């Protein structure tokens, strides 16, 4: 059984899309990042970065001890390999996919994440003039939509000539275009690709997973939002948990 440590955000949606596309059985274990579950000593063993998603495979292919993984793209490579789907084996197509996985993890995810952080901070009106980071990340996000648009030029899919984990890893963040000040008319290849992926039954299903737990900071009560922001915006190094010491 695959156990996905989950909270409904774009980074975990990448993984639920893949699980649903592969039609694999899985169990969700909620890591409520607004309440600090990501700092629980047991979770830190699986994900020392105190971030979800993370995955434990309780029945790995080698029949050995459970396998645990953090970082969404590594999780997706593992699941795709296990299922034998969406990650071609031949060297050219495999690395065509792999480069987009790395691009997403190093560029689209972090830059859109920081843009979201400063947009939320700006909405509070107590942090002074945030125009510099808002311009910086707004421009970067615009540039990154351009990268996707180039990558999709005269291509149906990002990599390997087929629907793969490269598309699934980039889709959930790209789908946020409207709230990030992007005009999709500038990026027609991205618009076409978003529309096609958005119509897939597995992808539609994942949009609803976890909606009962969390629907975004704007849907929260003010005190809950305050706690959420405090917890996520002011993190410093976690010391080795006492529970880890023998
Ligand atoms: N590079 C990581 C990013 C994961 C990530 O940033 N997760 C966020 C939610 S989207 C999280 O768990 N945040 C908890 C925190 O900031 O303490 C991945 O792709 O798995």
PDB file of C-alpha atoms and ligand atoms in Angstrom, residues 9-11 14 33 38-39 49-53 70-73 104-105 173 231-232 235, ligand 1:
ATOM      1  CA  UNK A   9      -1.650  22.211  -2.290  1.00  0.00           C
ATOM      2  CA  UNK A  10      -0.232  22.147  -5.850  1.00  0.00           C
ATOM      3  CA  UNK A  11       2.857  20.180  -4.759  1.00  0.00           C
ATOM      4  CA  UNK A  14       1.089  16.494  -8.681  1.00  0.00           C
ATOM      5  CA  UNK A  33       0.803  22.334   7.619  1.00  0.00           C
ATOM      6  CA  UNK A  38       5.143  18.926   9.393  1.00  0.00           C
ATOM      7  CA  UNK A  39       7.331  19.368  12.507  1.00  0.00           C
ATOM      8  CA  UNK A  49      12.724  19.356   5.006  1.00  0.00           C
ATOM      9  CA  UNK A  50       9.457  19.659   7.025  1.00  0.00           C
ATOM     10  CA  UNK A  51       7.482  19.780   3.817  1.00  0.00           C
ATOM     11  CA  UNK A  52       4.854  17.551   2.343  1.00  0.00           C
ATOM     12  CA  UNK A  53       4.219  15.642   0.106  1.00  0.00           C
ATOM     13  CA  UNK A  70      10.345  13.247   0.179  1.00  0.00           C
ATOM     14  CA  UNK A  71      10.323  15.835  -2.677  1.00  0.00           C
ATOM     15  CA  UNK A  72       7.413  15.531  -5.083  1.00  0.00           C
ATOM     16  CA  UNK A  73       9.398  14.830  -8.261  1.00  0.00           C
ATOM     17  CA  UNK A 104       9.812  22.338 -12.186  1.00  0.00           C
ATOM     18  CA  UNK A 105      11.471  21.636  -8.847  1.00  0.00           C
ATOM     19  CA  UNK A 173       1.201  25.307 -10.558  1.00  0.00           C
ATOM     20  CA  UNK A 231       3.971  29.078  11.280  1.00  0.00           C
ATOM     21  CA  UNK A 232       4.933  29.125   7.622  1.00  0.00           C
ATOM     22  CA  UNK A 235      10.922  29.144  10.105  1.00  0.00           C
TER      23      UNK A 235
HETATM   24  N1  LIG B   1      10.140  20.948  -3.299  1.00  0.00           N
HETATM   25  C1  LIG B   1       9.097  20.426  -2.452  1.00  0.00           C
HETATM   26  C2  LIG B   1       8.213  21.540  -1.979  1.00  0.00           C
HETATM   27  C3  LIG B   1       7.149  21.058  -1.027  1.00  0.00           C
HETATM   28  C4  LIG B   1       6.474  22.220  -0.312  1.00  0.00           C
HETATM   29  O1  LIG B   1       6.909  23.384  -0.423  1.00  0.00           O
HETATM   30  N2  LIG B   1       5.423  21.901   0.443  1.00  0.00           N
HETATM   31  C5  LIG B   1       4.765  22.922   1.228  1.00  0.00           C
HETATM   32  C6  LIG B   1       3.314  23.068   0.874  1.00  0.00           C
HETATM   33  S1  LIG B   1       3.105  23.374  -0.843  1.00  0.00           S
HETATM   34  C7  LIG B   1       4.851  22.549   2.702  1.00  0.00           C
HETATM   35  O2  LIG B   1       4.769  21.392   3.062  1.00  0.00           O
HETATM   36  N3  LIG B   1       5.002  23.554   3.564  1.00  0.00           N
HETATM   37  C8  LIG B   1       5.121  23.355   4.965  1.00  0.00           C
HETATM   38  C9  LIG B   1       5.962  24.435   5.592  1.00  0.00           C
HETATM   39  O3  LIG B   1       6.303  25.413   4.924  1.00  0.00           O
HETATM   40  O4  LIG B   1       6.282  24.286   6.776  1.00  0.00           O
HETATM   41  C10 LIG B   1       8.285  19.391  -3.240  1.00  0.00           C
HETATM   42  O5  LIG B   1       8.063  19.615  -4.430  1.00  0.00           O
HETATM   43  O6  LIG B   1       7.900  18.362  -2.650  1.00  0.00           O
END
